[in-house]
Coordinates of C-alpha atoms in Angstrom, one line a residue:
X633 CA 129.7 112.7 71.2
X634 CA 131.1 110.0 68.8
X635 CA 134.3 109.5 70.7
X636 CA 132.3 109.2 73.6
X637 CA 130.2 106.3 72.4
X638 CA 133.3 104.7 70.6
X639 CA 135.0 105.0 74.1
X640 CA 131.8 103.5 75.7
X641 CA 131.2 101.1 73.0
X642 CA 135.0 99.7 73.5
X643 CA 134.4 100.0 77.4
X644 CA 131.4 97.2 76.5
X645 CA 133.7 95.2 74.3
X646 CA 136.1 94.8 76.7
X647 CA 133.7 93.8 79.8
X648 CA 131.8 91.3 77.5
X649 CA 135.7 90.0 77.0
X650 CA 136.1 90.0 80.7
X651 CA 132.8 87.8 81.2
X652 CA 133.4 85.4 78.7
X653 CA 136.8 84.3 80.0
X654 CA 135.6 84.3 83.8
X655 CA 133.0 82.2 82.2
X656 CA 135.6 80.1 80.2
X657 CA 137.9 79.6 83.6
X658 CA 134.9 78.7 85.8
X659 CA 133.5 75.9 83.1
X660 CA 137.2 74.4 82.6
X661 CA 137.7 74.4 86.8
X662 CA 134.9 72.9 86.8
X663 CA 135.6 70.3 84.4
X664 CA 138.9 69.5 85.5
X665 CA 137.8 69.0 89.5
X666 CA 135.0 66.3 87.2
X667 CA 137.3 64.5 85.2
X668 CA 140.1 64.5 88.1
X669 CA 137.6 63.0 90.8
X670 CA 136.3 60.0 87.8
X671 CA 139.3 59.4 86.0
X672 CA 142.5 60.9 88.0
X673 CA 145.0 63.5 87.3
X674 CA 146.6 61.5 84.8
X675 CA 143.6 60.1 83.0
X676 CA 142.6 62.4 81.3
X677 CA 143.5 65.0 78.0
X678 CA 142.9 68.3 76.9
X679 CA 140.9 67.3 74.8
X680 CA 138.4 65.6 77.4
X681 CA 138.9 68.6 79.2
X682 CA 137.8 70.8 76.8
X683 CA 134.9 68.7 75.7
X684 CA 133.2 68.4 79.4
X685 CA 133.8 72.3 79.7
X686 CA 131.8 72.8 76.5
X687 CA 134.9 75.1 74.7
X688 CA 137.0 74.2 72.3
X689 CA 141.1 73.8 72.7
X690 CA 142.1 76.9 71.6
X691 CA 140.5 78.7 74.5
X692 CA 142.0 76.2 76.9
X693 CA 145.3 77.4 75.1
X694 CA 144.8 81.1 74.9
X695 CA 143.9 81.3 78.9
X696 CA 146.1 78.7 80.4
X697 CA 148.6 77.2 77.9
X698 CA 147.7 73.8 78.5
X699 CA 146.0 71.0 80.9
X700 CA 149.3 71.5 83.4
X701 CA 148.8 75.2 83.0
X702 CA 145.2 75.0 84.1
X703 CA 146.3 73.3 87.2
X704 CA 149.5 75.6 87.8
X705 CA 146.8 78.3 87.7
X706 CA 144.8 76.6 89.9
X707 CA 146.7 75.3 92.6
X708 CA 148.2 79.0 92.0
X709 CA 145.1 80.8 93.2
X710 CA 145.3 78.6 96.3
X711 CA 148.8 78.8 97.5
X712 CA 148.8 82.5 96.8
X713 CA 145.6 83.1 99.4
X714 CA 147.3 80.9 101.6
X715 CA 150.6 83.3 101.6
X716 CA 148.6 86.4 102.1
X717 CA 147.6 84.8 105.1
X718 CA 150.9 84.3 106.3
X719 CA 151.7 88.1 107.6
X720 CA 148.5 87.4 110.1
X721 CA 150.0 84.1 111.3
X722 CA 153.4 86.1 111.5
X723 CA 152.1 88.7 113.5
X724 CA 150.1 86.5 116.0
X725 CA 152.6 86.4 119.3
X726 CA 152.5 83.0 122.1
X727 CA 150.7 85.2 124.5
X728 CA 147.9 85.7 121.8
X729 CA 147.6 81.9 121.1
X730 CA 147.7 81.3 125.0
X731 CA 144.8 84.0 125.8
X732 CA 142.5 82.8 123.2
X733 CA 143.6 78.9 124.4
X734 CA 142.5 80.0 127.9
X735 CA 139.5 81.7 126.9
X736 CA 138.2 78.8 124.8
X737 CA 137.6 81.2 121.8
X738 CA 138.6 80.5 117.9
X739 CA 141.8 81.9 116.9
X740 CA 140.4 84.6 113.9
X741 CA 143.0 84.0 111.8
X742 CA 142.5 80.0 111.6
X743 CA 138.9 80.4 111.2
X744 CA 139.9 82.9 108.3
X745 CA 142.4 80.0 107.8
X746 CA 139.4 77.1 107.1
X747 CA 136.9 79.9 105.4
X748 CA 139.4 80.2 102.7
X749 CA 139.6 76.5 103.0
X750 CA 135.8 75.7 102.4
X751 CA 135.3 78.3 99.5
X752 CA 138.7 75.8 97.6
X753 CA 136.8 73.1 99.4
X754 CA 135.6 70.9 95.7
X755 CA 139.1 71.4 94.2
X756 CA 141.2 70.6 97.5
X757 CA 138.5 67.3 97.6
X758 CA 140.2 66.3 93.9
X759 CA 143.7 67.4 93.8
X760 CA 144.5 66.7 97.9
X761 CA 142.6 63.2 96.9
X762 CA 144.2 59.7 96.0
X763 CA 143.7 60.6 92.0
X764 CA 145.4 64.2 92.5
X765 CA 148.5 65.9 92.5
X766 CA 150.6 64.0 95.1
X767 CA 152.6 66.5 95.0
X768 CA 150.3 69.8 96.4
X769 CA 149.7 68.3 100.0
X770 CA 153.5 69.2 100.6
X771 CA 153.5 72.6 99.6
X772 CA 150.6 73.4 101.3
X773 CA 152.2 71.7 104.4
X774 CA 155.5 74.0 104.1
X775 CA 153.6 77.0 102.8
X776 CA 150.6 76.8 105.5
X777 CA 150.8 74.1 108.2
X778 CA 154.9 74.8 109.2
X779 CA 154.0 78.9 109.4
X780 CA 151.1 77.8 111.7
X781 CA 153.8 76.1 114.0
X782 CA 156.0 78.8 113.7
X783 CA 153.6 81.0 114.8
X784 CA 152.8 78.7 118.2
X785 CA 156.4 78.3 119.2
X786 CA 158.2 79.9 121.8
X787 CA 159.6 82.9 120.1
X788 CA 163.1 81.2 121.3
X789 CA 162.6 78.1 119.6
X790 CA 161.4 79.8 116.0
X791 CA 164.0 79.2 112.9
X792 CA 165.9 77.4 115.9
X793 CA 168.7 74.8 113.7
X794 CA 168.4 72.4 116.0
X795 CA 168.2 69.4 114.4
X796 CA 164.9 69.0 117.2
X797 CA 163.4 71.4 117.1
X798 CA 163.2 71.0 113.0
X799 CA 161.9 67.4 113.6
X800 CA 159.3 69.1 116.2
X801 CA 158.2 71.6 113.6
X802 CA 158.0 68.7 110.6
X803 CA 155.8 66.4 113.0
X804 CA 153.1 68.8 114.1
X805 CA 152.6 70.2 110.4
X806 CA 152.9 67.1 109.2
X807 CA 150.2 66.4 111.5
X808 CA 148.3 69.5 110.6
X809 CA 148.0 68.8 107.1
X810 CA 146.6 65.7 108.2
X811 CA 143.7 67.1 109.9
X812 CA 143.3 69.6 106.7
X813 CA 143.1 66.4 104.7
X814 CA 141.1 64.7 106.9
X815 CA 138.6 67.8 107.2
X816 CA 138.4 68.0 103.1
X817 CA 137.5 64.6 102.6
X818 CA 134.8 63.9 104.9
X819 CA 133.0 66.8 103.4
X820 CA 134.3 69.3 105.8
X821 CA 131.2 68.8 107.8
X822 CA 132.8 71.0 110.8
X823 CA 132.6 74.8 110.7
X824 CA 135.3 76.9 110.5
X825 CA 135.0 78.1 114.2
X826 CA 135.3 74.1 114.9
X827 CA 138.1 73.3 113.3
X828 CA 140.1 76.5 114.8
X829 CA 138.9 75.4 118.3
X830 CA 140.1 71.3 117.2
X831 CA 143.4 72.8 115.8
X832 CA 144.5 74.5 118.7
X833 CA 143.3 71.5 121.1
X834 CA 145.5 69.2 118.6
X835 CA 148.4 71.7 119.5
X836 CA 148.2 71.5 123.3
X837 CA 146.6 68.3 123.8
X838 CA 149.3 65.7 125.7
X839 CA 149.2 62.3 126.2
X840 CA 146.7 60.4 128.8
X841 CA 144.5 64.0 128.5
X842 CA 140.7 63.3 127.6
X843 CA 140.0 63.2 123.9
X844 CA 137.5 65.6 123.9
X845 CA 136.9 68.8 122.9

């Protein structure tokens, strides 16, 4: 019976650990999407950091290293849902893209795409944002908005070295991370279904057609 309530007693010990650093993450996410929107990326310390979180440095230290650690980790978290959607993309064919074009339906995995979007939706706002990390809109463009034109093409025309079809693909997800930008800071007032459906028009939509949906 005593190992049994040392074992469940350590059990505790370690879930009250467990709570206390989600806790600790969630208050210094928070704090750094705060200071990043008022002051920039680059305009604030640690020491703010840890001060608007309500923890002192050495927790900030212990979890994440540093203030660059704390955004590695963050921006981390992001690209790393974003990849695991990338063997749906893969796996999506041109006659998959064209029935669901013809039948005027959301794509699943875009709308899965702009879910996982909206839940990042606050930190996306600060770090895709004028005061933010210039450097994250590009990754997300090769990791996320290049795979989506991949996934559109011709299978004849995909990892093509053609010097045009390479401009082709760098246009449209240039473009696409543009309407993912665009989407995150107007508040991202469309649903998810919406923005699938406006994606794919963007796609398919050719000069002198009606701008519509």
């Amino acid at each position: 019976m005593g190992v049994e309530l040392m074992a469940c007693s350590a059990n505790e010990g370690a879930a009250s650990e467990d709570r206390r650093i989600t806790r600790s993450k969630q208050a210094l996410r928070e704090a750094f999407i705060e200071l990043t929107e008022e002051n920039g990326l680059d305009g604030f310390s640690a020491s703010d950091l840890c001060a608007r979180a309500g923890l002192n440095r050495g927790t900030l230290y212990n979890i994440f290293g540093d203030k660059d650690g704390l955004l590695r980790a963050l921006e981390g978290d992001i690209m790393a849902e974003l990849e695991a959607l990338q063997a749906k993309m893969q796996a999506i064919g041109l006659k998959d893209v064209m029935r669901y074009r013809v039948s005027k339906r959301p794509m699943p995995f875009l709308v899965e795409l702009f879910d996982c979007l909206r839940e990042q939706g606050d930190f996306l706002h600060a770090v895709m944002g004028p005061k933010g990390d210039p450097s994250f809109g590009p990754r997300v463009r090769d990791a996320l908005c290049t795979e989506i034109i991949q996934t559109i093409l011709h299978e004849r025309y995909r990892n093509n070295p053609e010097p045009f079809v390479q401009y082709y693909v760098a246009f449209y997800a240039s473009a696409y991370l543009g309407v993912i930008t665009r989407w995150v800071e107007t508040g991202m007032r469309e649903s998810s279904q919406d923005m699938a459906l406006i994606a794919m028009k963007l796609f398919f939509i050719k000069p002198g057609d009606p701008i519509k949906l």
